[in-house]
Amino acid sequence: MTLLLGLLMGELLVVTLVSMFGFLCWHVANLVRLEKWLRKGGSAMPPIGNGVWGELYYHIYRMRERNRKSKRRLANVISRFKESTSALPDAAVVLHATGEIEWFNAAAAHYLGLSTANDIGQRLINLVRHPSFAAYLTQEDFSSSLEVSSPADETMMLEINIVPYGGKNQNLLIARDITRIKKLENMRKDFVANVSHELRTPLTVLTGSLESLADADDSETLETWRRSLGHMQQHNIRMLSIVDDLLMISRLETEDNKRDHYPVSLSAMLSTIYVEASVLSADAHEIKLDTPSSLWLMGDEKELHSAFSNLVANAICYSPAGGLILITCQQREEGVYFCVKDEGIGIAPHHIQRLTERFYRVDAGRSRASGGTGLGLAIVKHVLDRHGAKLKITSRVEHGSEFCCYFPADRIYDPEK
Ligand code: ADP
């Protein structure tokens, strides 16, 4: 068109130059608009352009939109990953190839004492100063785990595992709290040692007595035989009591809770326990029972009987002759209280926490002499746990002790309803 106009006017060169200049200006103007639009981030609608520039704006806009969407998707994935690993109960620390911390979750801050503000970018080896941890971190083979105490809390035991990933020697450190497992492991070891120790003495006595009976000649008197048999019987009974108590504990630990919970008349049960206590004490103590004429609990009769009679038997065993033993049972608004109070030898405060541990005794010699197995209070604790009840022990050395069991109000059964 311009060319035609130029030819018509006979000014071809001028017209061509002018039209080229106009074309150039149009491109420059579009470039400036493009640069301005991109400088603003390119997120707004693209400028309206004609021809090739319109197409260009449109394609750039589409590309940026696609980019933005995939970035948003990626950010979502990363934040979901961070959220889920933060919620993990185990500690997770992402480490660079050279051992610097890249990222860690909330559990890592708690278990390893790390702080986001100061420790990102620091070498973990400089923060967790434990010789075995340093040795573990610098080794090549991570097929086995490491058990160490937490640098933030000495009482917490951690199991550390390192998982190499990403092909660039990057490592993920996982730390798991194994305090409870370790405790259970130690308890199991102690338990086996205790049972063996408890059974060893009676078995040694039995073996000794059997040997002397086997070696006895005809000159031995009936009296010597009787003495040996008496010893054997005594230690046999002792072993039976230990095995019975162990079986009881094992049953309490493994059987389904609340399986046999029926209405139990505490008043009737305590009258029976009172009679049994008088026989056990051989009337050497003054035993008093204070219980309402009718009081019922939902529970397991055999278990409750065993727990209550254990407490009463202890009061008798650990009280001198003539001592007063008071058995009380009360119903209050908050629940039922069963207490056994004595004026016996009492217990020093530092023992009280541990009394319900299996085989824990203040004076093992005295306990064995009175036929105790060291398992009575462990049974009491288990039974109470299974009935939602709590045990409270108060005691003063040489003044006496009180063992109280608190049953929640929802355990009370009303036969009238
Ligand atoms: P044991 O068979 O030895 O009596 P228990 O588990 O019943 O085992 O009791 C643990 C320990 O608690 C006893 O060895 C004793 O030292 C202490 N104990 C329990 N009851 C009393 C009490 N009424 N007075 C003093 N000490 C007690």
Tab-separated table of C-alpha atoms and ligand atoms in Angstrom:
chain	number	residue	atom	x	y	z
A	1	MET	CA	0.000	0.000	0.000
A	2	THR	CA	2.806	2.427	1.033
A	3	LEU	CA	4.833	1.208	-1.888
A	4	LEU	CA	1.943	1.943	-4.220
A	5	LEU	CA	1.528	5.314	-2.619
A	6	GLY	CA	5.286	5.966	-3.044
A	7	LEU	CA	5.223	4.934	-6.684
A	8	LEU	CA	2.272	7.143	-7.249
A	9	MET	CA	3.988	10.003	-5.647
A	10	GLY	CA	7.363	9.151	-7.179
A	11	GLU	CA	9.061	9.225	-3.808
A	12	LEU	CA	9.778	5.539	-3.368
A	13	LEU	CA	12.851	5.790	-1.160
A	14	VAL	CA	11.381	8.315	1.237
A	15	VAL	CA	8.151	6.430	1.571
A	16	THR	CA	9.995	3.115	2.135
A	17	LEU	CA	12.164	4.674	4.817
A	18	VAL	CA	9.213	6.280	6.553
A	19	SER	CA	7.233	3.048	6.545
A	20	MET	CA	10.212	1.061	7.849
A	21	PHE	CA	10.724	3.587	10.584
A	22	GLY	CA	7.034	3.301	11.543
A	23	PHE	CA	7.364	-0.506	11.563
A	24	LEU	CA	10.432	-0.283	13.791
A	25	CYS	CA	8.663	2.097	16.170
A	26	TRP	CA	5.789	-0.347	16.410
A	27	HIS	CA	8.196	-3.177	17.330
A	28	VAL	CA	10.057	-1.004	19.844
A	29	ALA	CA	6.763	0.071	21.435
A	30	ASN	CA	5.700	-3.579	21.719
A	31	LEU	CA	9.093	-4.544	23.169
A	32	VAL	CA	8.800	-1.786	25.772
A	33	ARG	CA	5.284	-2.976	26.665
A	34	LEU	CA	6.566	-6.544	26.914
A	35	GLU	CA	9.465	-5.511	29.140
A	36	LYS	CA	7.098	-3.483	31.380
A	37	TRP	CA	4.665	-6.357	31.635
A	38	LEU	CA	7.438	-8.863	32.463
A	39	ARG	CA	8.963	-6.454	35.007
A	40	LYS	CA	5.625	-6.421	36.843
A	41	GLY	CA	5.847	-10.205	37.157
A	42	GLY	CA	3.761	-11.036	34.138
A	43	SER	CA	0.931	-12.242	36.325
A	44	ALA	CA	-1.584	-9.611	35.133
A	45	MET	CA	-3.353	-10.002	31.820
A	46	PRO	CA	-0.873	-9.461	28.933
A	47	PRO	CA	-1.050	-6.156	26.980
A	48	ILE	CA	-3.273	-6.316	23.951
A	49	GLY	CA	-1.136	-6.670	20.879
A	50	ASN	CA	-1.752	-7.026	17.165
A	51	GLY	CA	-0.365	-9.582	14.804
A	52	VAL	CA	2.770	-11.445	15.835
A	53	TRP	CA	3.036	-9.488	19.106
A	54	GLY	CA	-0.460	-10.528	20.148
A	55	GLU	CA	0.521	-14.197	19.547
A	56	LEU	CA	3.800	-13.694	21.428
A	57	TYR	CA	2.104	-12.098	24.467
A	58	TYR	CA	-0.421	-14.891	24.514
A	59	HIS	CA	2.221	-17.693	24.401
A	60	ILE	CA	4.410	-16.081	27.046
A	61	TYR	CA	1.338	-15.614	29.246
A	62	ARG	CA	0.348	-19.305	28.834
A	63	MET	CA	3.895	-20.477	29.607
A	64	ARG	CA	4.094	-18.363	32.764
A	65	GLU	CA	0.670	-19.629	33.922
A	66	ARG	CA	1.781	-23.228	33.431
A	67	ASN	CA	4.997	-22.509	35.312
A	68	ARG	CA	3.158	-20.840	38.167
A	69	LYS	CA	0.744	-23.752	38.511
A	70	SER	CA	3.498	-26.371	38.646
A	71	LYS	CA	5.436	-24.221	41.149
A	72	ARG	CA	2.328	-23.982	43.327
A	73	ARG	CA	1.829	-27.755	43.074
A	74	LEU	CA	5.463	-28.357	44.043
A	75	ALA	CA	5.232	-25.930	46.977
A	76	ASN	CA	2.091	-27.761	48.145
A	77	VAL	CA	3.860	-31.124	47.958
A	78	ILE	CA	6.853	-29.759	49.898
A	79	SER	CA	4.698	-28.145	52.563
A	80	ARG	CA	2.597	-31.331	52.893
A	81	PHE	CA	5.819	-33.356	53.222
A	82	LYS	CA	7.118	-30.951	55.863
A	83	GLU	CA	3.815	-31.006	57.735
A	84	SER	CA	3.670	-34.807	57.762
A	85	THR	CA	7.301	-35.265	58.810
A	86	SER	CA	6.853	-32.575	61.465
A	87	ALA	CA	3.944	-34.553	62.854
A	88	LEU	CA	6.027	-37.765	62.983
A	89	PRO	CA	6.683	-38.987	66.528
A	90	ASP	CA	10.242	-39.875	65.442
A	91	ALA	CA	12.944	-37.284	64.945
A	92	ALA	CA	14.006	-36.684	61.321
A	93	VAL	CA	17.062	-34.619	60.325
A	94	VAL	CA	18.110	-34.043	56.694
A	95	LEU	CA	21.901	-33.804	56.480
A	96	HIS	CA	24.132	-32.499	53.687
A	97	ALA	CA	26.900	-34.734	52.379
A	98	THR	CA	29.312	-32.861	54.664
A	99	GLY	CA	27.140	-33.320	57.748
A	100	GLU	CA	25.468	-29.890	57.975
A	101	ILE	CA	21.837	-29.777	58.996
A	102	GLU	CA	19.535	-28.887	56.134
A	103	TRP	CA	16.180	-29.425	57.804
A	104	PHE	CA	14.701	-31.144	60.890
A	105	ASN	CA	11.252	-31.747	62.362
A	106	ALA	CA	9.741	-30.826	65.735
A	107	ALA	CA	10.593	-34.201	67.327
A	108	ALA	CA	14.273	-33.675	66.390
A	109	ALA	CA	14.252	-30.341	68.211
A	110	HIS	CA	12.846	-32.113	71.259
A	111	TYR	CA	14.981	-35.299	71.170
A	112	LEU	CA	18.283	-33.779	70.027
A	113	GLY	CA	17.887	-30.311	71.545
A	114	LEU	CA	18.123	-28.538	68.143
A	115	SER	CA	16.824	-25.035	67.486
A	116	THR	CA	15.671	-23.829	64.050
A	117	ALA	CA	17.035	-20.330	64.596
A	118	ASN	CA	20.636	-21.346	65.330
A	119	ASP	CA	21.297	-24.856	64.142
A	120	ILE	CA	20.307	-24.989	60.456
A	121	GLY	CA	23.563	-25.102	58.485
A	122	GLN	CA	25.616	-26.244	61.511
A	123	ARG	CA	27.358	-29.603	61.557
A	124	LEU	CA	25.282	-32.047	63.619
A	125	ILE	CA	28.451	-33.613	65.006
A	126	ASN	CA	29.283	-30.288	66.684
A	127	LEU	CA	25.860	-30.036	68.298
A	128	VAL	CA	25.333	-33.598	69.556
A	129	ARG	CA	28.537	-34.074	71.495
A	130	HIS	CA	28.556	-37.765	72.296
A	131	PRO	CA	31.672	-39.869	71.447
A	132	SER	CA	29.682	-42.881	70.226
A	133	PHE	CA	27.380	-40.607	68.201
A	134	ALA	CA	30.379	-38.926	66.545
A	135	ALA	CA	31.902	-42.325	65.753
A	136	TYR	CA	28.596	-43.560	64.314
A	137	LEU	CA	28.084	-40.475	62.169
A	138	THR	CA	31.546	-40.624	60.630
A	139	GLN	CA	31.478	-44.321	59.767
A	140	GLU	CA	30.658	-45.600	56.303
A	141	ASP	CA	28.325	-48.449	57.125
A	142	PHE	CA	24.898	-47.506	58.529
A	143	SER	CA	23.345	-50.972	58.417
A	144	SER	CA	23.076	-51.142	62.220
A	145	SER	CA	21.534	-48.592	64.575
A	146	LEU	CA	23.027	-46.766	67.551
A	147	GLU	CA	21.499	-46.533	71.046
A	148	VAL	CA	22.446	-43.404	72.998
A	149	SER	CA	20.921	-41.198	75.664
A	150	SER	CA	19.341	-37.995	74.384
A	151	PRO	CA	21.602	-34.905	74.574
A	152	ALA	CA	18.511	-32.937	75.658
A	153	ASP	CA	17.397	-35.333	78.387
A	154	GLU	CA	19.727	-37.911	79.972
A	155	THR	CA	16.795	-40.125	81.013
A	156	MET	CA	15.600	-40.543	77.412
A	157	MET	CA	17.131	-43.375	75.355
A	158	LEU	CA	17.271	-42.928	71.585
A	159	GLU	CA	17.747	-45.372	68.746
A	160	ILE	CA	19.519	-43.576	65.883
A	161	ASN	CA	19.413	-44.739	62.284
A	162	ILE	CA	21.007	-43.092	59.260
A	163	VAL	CA	19.500	-43.646	55.834
A	164	PRO	CA	21.631	-42.450	52.887
A	165	TYR	CA	19.519	-41.143	49.986
A	166	GLY	CA	19.589	-39.013	46.844
A	167	GLY	CA	22.811	-40.469	45.398
A	168	LYS	CA	24.824	-37.397	46.514
A	169	ASN	CA	25.808	-38.802	49.915
A	170	GLN	CA	22.885	-36.999	51.524
A	171	ASN	CA	21.670	-38.603	54.737
A	172	LEU	CA	18.413	-38.749	56.626
A	173	LEU	CA	18.871	-39.271	60.354
A	174	ILE	CA	15.968	-40.873	62.215
A	175	ALA	CA	15.904	-40.963	66.034
A	176	ARG	CA	13.283	-43.007	67.921
A	177	ASP	CA	12.480	-42.735	71.630
A	178	ILE	CA	13.098	-46.246	73.032
A	179	THR	CA	13.038	-45.313	76.740
A	180	ARG	CA	9.946	-47.444	77.400
A	181	ILE	CA	11.279	-50.432	75.456
A	182	LYS	CA	14.619	-50.202	77.316
A	183	LYS	CA	12.790	-49.991	80.639
A	184	LEU	CA	10.713	-53.061	79.771
A	185	GLU	CA	13.849	-54.898	78.672
A	186	ASN	CA	15.546	-54.096	81.991
A	187	MET	CA	12.409	-55.075	83.889
A	188	ARG	CA	12.354	-58.404	82.088
A	189	LYS	CA	16.024	-59.019	82.897
A	190	ASP	CA	15.496	-58.048	86.564
A	191	PHE	CA	12.414	-60.221	86.707
A	192	VAL	CA	14.176	-63.329	85.428
A	193	ALA	CA	17.074	-62.668	87.841
A	194	ASN	CA	14.651	-62.156	90.752
A	195	VAL	CA	12.582	-65.272	90.055
A	196	SER	CA	15.728	-67.370	89.751
A	197	HIS	CA	17.071	-65.902	92.973
A	198	GLU	CA	13.786	-66.441	94.845
A	199	LEU	CA	13.461	-70.062	93.725
A	200	ARG	CA	17.124	-70.879	94.205
A	201	THR	CA	17.104	-70.787	98.026
A	202	PRO	CA	14.189	-73.203	98.562
A	203	LEU	CA	15.508	-75.467	95.817
A	204	THR	CA	18.959	-75.530	97.441
A	205	VAL	CA	17.389	-76.398	100.800
A	206	LEU	CA	15.286	-79.130	99.197
A	207	THR	CA	18.305	-80.585	97.393
A	208	GLY	CA	20.386	-80.507	100.594
A	209	SER	CA	17.655	-82.201	102.610
A	210	LEU	CA	17.098	-84.856	99.950
A	211	GLU	CA	20.850	-85.536	99.810
A	212	SER	CA	21.089	-85.982	103.581
A	213	LEU	CA	18.051	-88.274	103.532
A	214	ALA	CA	19.623	-90.325	100.741
A	215	ASP	CA	22.894	-90.590	102.666
A	216	ALA	CA	21.193	-91.365	105.977
A	217	ASP	CA	21.975	-94.700	107.563
A	218	ASP	CA	19.753	-96.793	109.805
A	219	SER	CA	21.091	-95.117	112.911
A	220	GLU	CA	19.288	-91.805	112.047
A	221	THR	CA	16.429	-91.151	114.387
A	222	LEU	CA	12.875	-90.458	113.312
A	223	GLU	CA	13.362	-86.970	114.766
A	224	THR	CA	16.155	-86.154	112.226
A	225	TRP	CA	13.942	-87.356	109.375
A	226	ARG	CA	11.056	-85.282	110.655
A	227	ARG	CA	13.235	-82.170	110.831
A	228	SER	CA	14.424	-82.620	107.243
A	229	LEU	CA	10.900	-83.289	105.984
A	230	GLY	CA	9.674	-80.207	107.880
A	231	HIS	CA	12.275	-78.059	106.140
A	232	MET	CA	11.404	-79.520	102.786
A	233	GLN	CA	7.709	-78.930	103.315
A	234	GLN	CA	8.297	-75.345	104.412
A	235	HIS	CA	10.373	-74.526	101.341
A	236	ASN	CA	8.005	-76.384	99.089
A	237	ILE	CA	5.152	-74.201	100.330
A	238	ARG	CA	7.324	-71.165	99.727
A	239	MET	CA	7.947	-72.132	96.111
A	240	LEU	CA	4.256	-72.849	95.615
A	241	SER	CA	3.358	-69.370	96.964
A	242	ILE	CA	5.864	-67.723	94.610
A	243	VAL	CA	4.580	-69.681	91.609
A	244	ASP	CA	0.937	-68.994	92.600
A	245	ASP	CA	1.615	-65.248	92.874
A	246	LEU	CA	3.516	-65.230	89.579
A	247	LEU	CA	0.651	-67.022	87.856
A	248	MET	CA	-1.780	-64.527	89.349
A	249	ILE	CA	0.295	-61.595	88.036
A	250	SER	CA	0.611	-63.196	84.632
A	251	ARG	CA	-3.171	-63.735	84.525
A	252	LEU	CA	-3.788	-60.116	85.555
A	253	GLU	CA	-1.407	-58.893	82.863
A	254	THR	CA	-2.711	-61.005	80.028
A	255	GLU	CA	-6.418	-61.499	80.646
A	256	ASP	CA	-8.965	-59.223	79.115
A	257	ASN	CA	-9.823	-56.360	81.440
A	258	LYS	CA	-13.413	-56.152	82.741
A	259	ARG	CA	-14.099	-59.656	81.418
A	260	ASP	CA	-15.659	-60.896	84.641
A	261	HIS	CA	-16.936	-57.718	86.188
A	262	TYR	CA	-20.130	-58.331	88.118
A	263	PRO	CA	-21.707	-56.705	91.205
A	264	VAL	CA	-19.578	-57.637	94.242
A	265	SER	CA	-20.808	-57.175	97.794
A	266	LEU	CA	-17.874	-55.497	99.548
A	267	SER	CA	-19.570	-55.739	102.941
A	268	ALA	CA	-19.842	-59.540	102.632
A	269	MET	CA	-16.301	-59.863	101.279
A	270	LEU	CA	-14.808	-57.772	104.078
A	271	SER	CA	-16.580	-59.855	106.743
A	272	THR	CA	-14.871	-62.949	105.275
A	273	ILE	CA	-11.508	-61.162	105.116
A	274	TYR	CA	-11.960	-60.106	108.754
A	275	VAL	CA	-12.419	-63.744	109.831
A	276	GLU	CA	-9.392	-64.822	107.743
A	277	ALA	CA	-7.309	-62.011	109.279
A	278	SER	CA	-8.182	-63.133	112.815
A	279	VAL	CA	-7.036	-66.660	111.963
A	280	LEU	CA	-3.790	-65.372	110.370
A	281	SER	CA	-3.022	-63.137	113.342
A	282	ALA	CA	-3.951	-65.957	115.741
A	283	ASP	CA	-5.638	-63.228	117.792
A	284	ALA	CA	-2.271	-61.566	118.421
A	285	HIS	CA	-3.552	-58.226	117.056
A	286	GLU	CA	-6.570	-56.092	117.676
A	287	ILE	CA	-8.399	-56.069	114.354
A	288	LYS	CA	-11.329	-53.688	113.761
A	289	LEU	CA	-13.648	-53.609	110.778
A	290	ASP	CA	-15.699	-50.551	109.896
A	291	THR	CA	-17.849	-51.023	106.787
A	292	PRO	CA	-21.416	-50.082	105.758
A	293	SER	CA	-23.953	-52.895	105.984
A	294	SER	CA	-24.457	-52.841	102.225
A	295	LEU	CA	-21.895	-51.645	99.699
A	296	TRP	CA	-21.531	-53.012	96.191
A	297	LEU	CA	-18.891	-52.495	93.528
A	298	MET	CA	-18.710	-53.629	89.921
A	299	GLY	CA	-15.610	-55.806	89.685
A	300	ASP	CA	-13.977	-59.194	89.787
A	301	GLU	CA	-14.649	-60.790	93.166
A	302	LYS	CA	-11.588	-63.066	93.199
A	303	GLU	CA	-9.219	-60.245	92.212
A	304	LEU	CA	-10.654	-57.803	94.757
A	305	HIS	CA	-10.531	-60.436	97.499
A	306	SER	CA	-6.895	-61.162	96.671
A	307	ALA	CA	-5.917	-57.453	96.707
A	308	PHE	CA	-7.723	-56.594	99.957
A	309	SER	CA	-6.517	-59.681	101.815
A	310	ASN	CA	-2.932	-58.953	100.687
A	311	LEU	CA	-3.131	-55.517	102.315
A	312	VAL	CA	-4.638	-56.930	105.504
A	313	ALA	CA	-2.077	-59.771	105.636
A	314	ASN	CA	0.755	-57.231	105.259
A	315	ALA	CA	-0.646	-55.140	108.110
A	316	ILE	CA	-0.569	-58.260	110.292
A	317	CYS	CA	2.907	-59.390	109.137
A	318	TYR	CA	4.518	-55.994	109.651
A	319	SER	CA	2.902	-55.136	113.001
A	320	PRO	CA	4.113	-56.343	116.391
A	321	ALA	CA	1.763	-58.426	118.533
A	322	GLY	CA	-0.886	-56.319	120.252
A	323	GLY	CA	-0.943	-53.697	117.441
A	324	LEU	CA	-4.234	-52.248	116.227
A	325	ILE	CA	-5.283	-52.958	112.636
A	326	LEU	CA	-8.137	-50.912	111.291
A	327	ILE	CA	-9.980	-51.995	108.136
A	328	THR	CA	-12.374	-49.319	106.856
A	329	CYS	CA	-14.575	-49.058	103.835
A	330	GLN	CA	-16.569	-45.913	103.045
A	331	GLN	CA	-18.774	-44.700	100.279
A	332	ARG	CA	-18.342	-40.996	99.498
A	333	GLU	CA	-19.575	-38.775	96.705
A	334	GLU	CA	-16.358	-39.199	94.711
A	335	GLY	CA	-16.201	-42.997	95.116
A	336	VAL	CA	-15.408	-45.866	97.465
A	337	TYR	CA	-12.453	-45.882	99.858
A	338	PHE	CA	-11.000	-49.104	101.230
A	339	CYS	CA	-8.193	-48.527	103.759
A	340	VAL	CA	-6.046	-50.729	105.975
A	341	LYS	CA	-4.249	-48.904	108.770
A	342	ASP	CA	-1.716	-50.433	111.151
A	343	GLU	CA	0.590	-49.383	113.961
A	344	GLY	CA	3.448	-51.514	112.708
A	345	ILE	CA	7.069	-50.985	111.713
A	346	GLY	CA	6.255	-48.382	109.037
A	347	ILE	CA	8.156	-47.676	105.812
A	348	ALA	CA	10.804	-45.010	105.098
A	349	PRO	CA	9.629	-42.479	102.435
A	350	HIS	CA	12.235	-43.450	99.799
A	351	HIS	CA	10.862	-47.024	99.629
A	352	ILE	CA	7.230	-46.054	99.137
A	353	GLN	CA	7.444	-45.285	95.377
A	354	ARG	CA	8.921	-48.721	94.662
A	355	LEU	CA	6.787	-50.974	96.881
A	356	THR	CA	4.513	-52.115	94.033
A	357	GLU	CA	7.465	-53.349	91.938
A	358	ARG	CA	7.702	-57.100	91.711
A	359	PHE	CA	9.970	-58.581	94.423
A	360	TYR	CA	10.675	-55.181	95.969
A	361	ARG	CA	10.988	-55.480	99.737
A	362	VAL	CA	12.190	-53.112	102.440
A	363	ASP	CA	13.653	-55.958	104.464
A	364	ALA	CA	13.914	-59.120	102.354
A	365	GLY	CA	14.891	-61.287	105.350
A	366	ARG	CA	11.864	-60.248	107.365
A	367	SER	CA	9.530	-60.624	104.388
A	368	ARG	CA	10.773	-64.177	103.645
A	369	ALA	CA	10.631	-65.148	107.326
A	370	SER	CA	6.958	-64.197	107.409
A	371	GLY	CA	6.250	-66.165	104.204
A	372	GLY	CA	6.133	-63.072	101.971
A	373	THR	CA	6.905	-63.426	98.270
A	374	GLY	CA	7.513	-59.745	97.533
A	375	LEU	CA	4.709	-59.935	94.953
A	376	GLY	CA	1.690	-58.984	97.097
A	377	LEU	CA	1.658	-55.255	96.384
A	378	ALA	CA	2.410	-55.839	92.685
A	379	ILE	CA	-0.785	-57.937	92.601
A	380	VAL	CA	-2.683	-55.181	94.475
A	381	LYS	CA	-1.523	-52.567	91.943
A	382	HIS	CA	-2.545	-54.718	88.958
A	383	VAL	CA	-5.970	-55.468	90.419
A	384	LEU	CA	-6.597	-51.790	91.174
A	385	ASP	CA	-5.489	-50.772	87.662
A	386	ARG	CA	-7.990	-53.236	86.226
A	387	HIS	CA	-10.727	-51.641	88.332
A	388	GLY	CA	-9.815	-48.039	87.496
A	389	ALA	CA	-8.740	-47.573	91.134
A	390	LYS	CA	-5.671	-45.949	92.714
A	391	LEU	CA	-3.460	-46.960	95.632
A	392	LYS	CA	-2.197	-44.398	98.121
A	393	ILE	CA	0.399	-45.327	100.719
A	394	THR	CA	1.176	-43.177	103.757
A	395	SER	CA	3.616	-44.356	106.370
A	396	ARG	CA	5.967	-43.325	109.151
A	397	VAL	CA	8.800	-45.503	110.374
A	398	GLU	CA	7.930	-47.080	113.729
A	399	HIS	CA	4.510	-45.440	113.751
A	400	GLY	CA	2.621	-47.494	111.193
A	401	SER	CA	1.259	-47.402	107.668
A	402	GLU	CA	-1.971	-46.863	105.823
A	403	PHE	CA	-2.766	-48.392	102.433
A	404	CYS	CA	-5.857	-46.852	100.793
A	405	CYS	CA	-7.594	-47.935	97.588
A	406	TYR	CA	-9.807	-45.349	95.826
A	407	PHE	CA	-12.479	-46.652	93.461
A	408	PRO	CA	-14.227	-44.100	91.200
A	409	ALA	CA	-17.963	-43.467	91.751
A	410	ASP	CA	-18.913	-45.087	88.428
A	411	ARG	CA	-17.798	-48.437	89.918
A	412	ILE	CA	-20.489	-48.330	92.610
A	413	TYR	CA	-23.398	-50.693	92.084
A	414	ASP	CA	-26.802	-49.997	93.594
A	415	PRO	CA	-28.767	-53.273	94.050
A	416	GLU	CA	-31.988	-51.262	94.584
A	417	LYS	CA	-31.939	-49.801	91.050
B	1	ADP	P1	5.828	-59.210	100.843
B	1	ADP	O1	5.393	-60.531	100.380
B	1	ADP	O2	7.280	-59.091	101.040
B	1	ADP	O3	5.018	-58.688	101.977
B	1	ADP	P2	4.544	-57.140	99.323
B	1	ADP	O4	4.618	-56.843	97.877
B	1	ADP	O5	3.227	-57.435	99.883
B	1	ADP	O6	5.581	-58.282	99.562
B	1	ADP	O7	5.164	-55.908	100.096
B	1	ADP	C1	6.385	-55.373	99.663
B	1	ADP	C2	7.142	-54.799	100.827
B	1	ADP	O8	6.440	-53.658	101.336
B	1	ADP	C3	7.256	-55.746	102.010
B	1	ADP	O9	8.362	-56.597	101.863
B	1	ADP	C4	7.441	-54.761	103.155
B	1	ADP	O10	8.789	-54.392	103.241
B	1	ADP	C5	6.640	-53.549	102.715
B	1	ADP	N1	5.293	-53.502	103.360
B	1	ADP	C6	4.135	-53.857	102.797
B	1	ADP	N2	3.106	-53.634	103.645
B	1	ADP	C7	3.644	-53.131	104.748
B	1	ADP	C8	3.103	-52.651	105.988
B	1	ADP	N3	1.779	-52.684	106.266
B	1	ADP	N4	3.966	-52.157	106.912
B	1	ADP	C9	5.287	-52.105	106.661
B	1	ADP	N5	5.857	-52.526	105.516
B	1	ADP	C10	5.050	-53.026	104.576
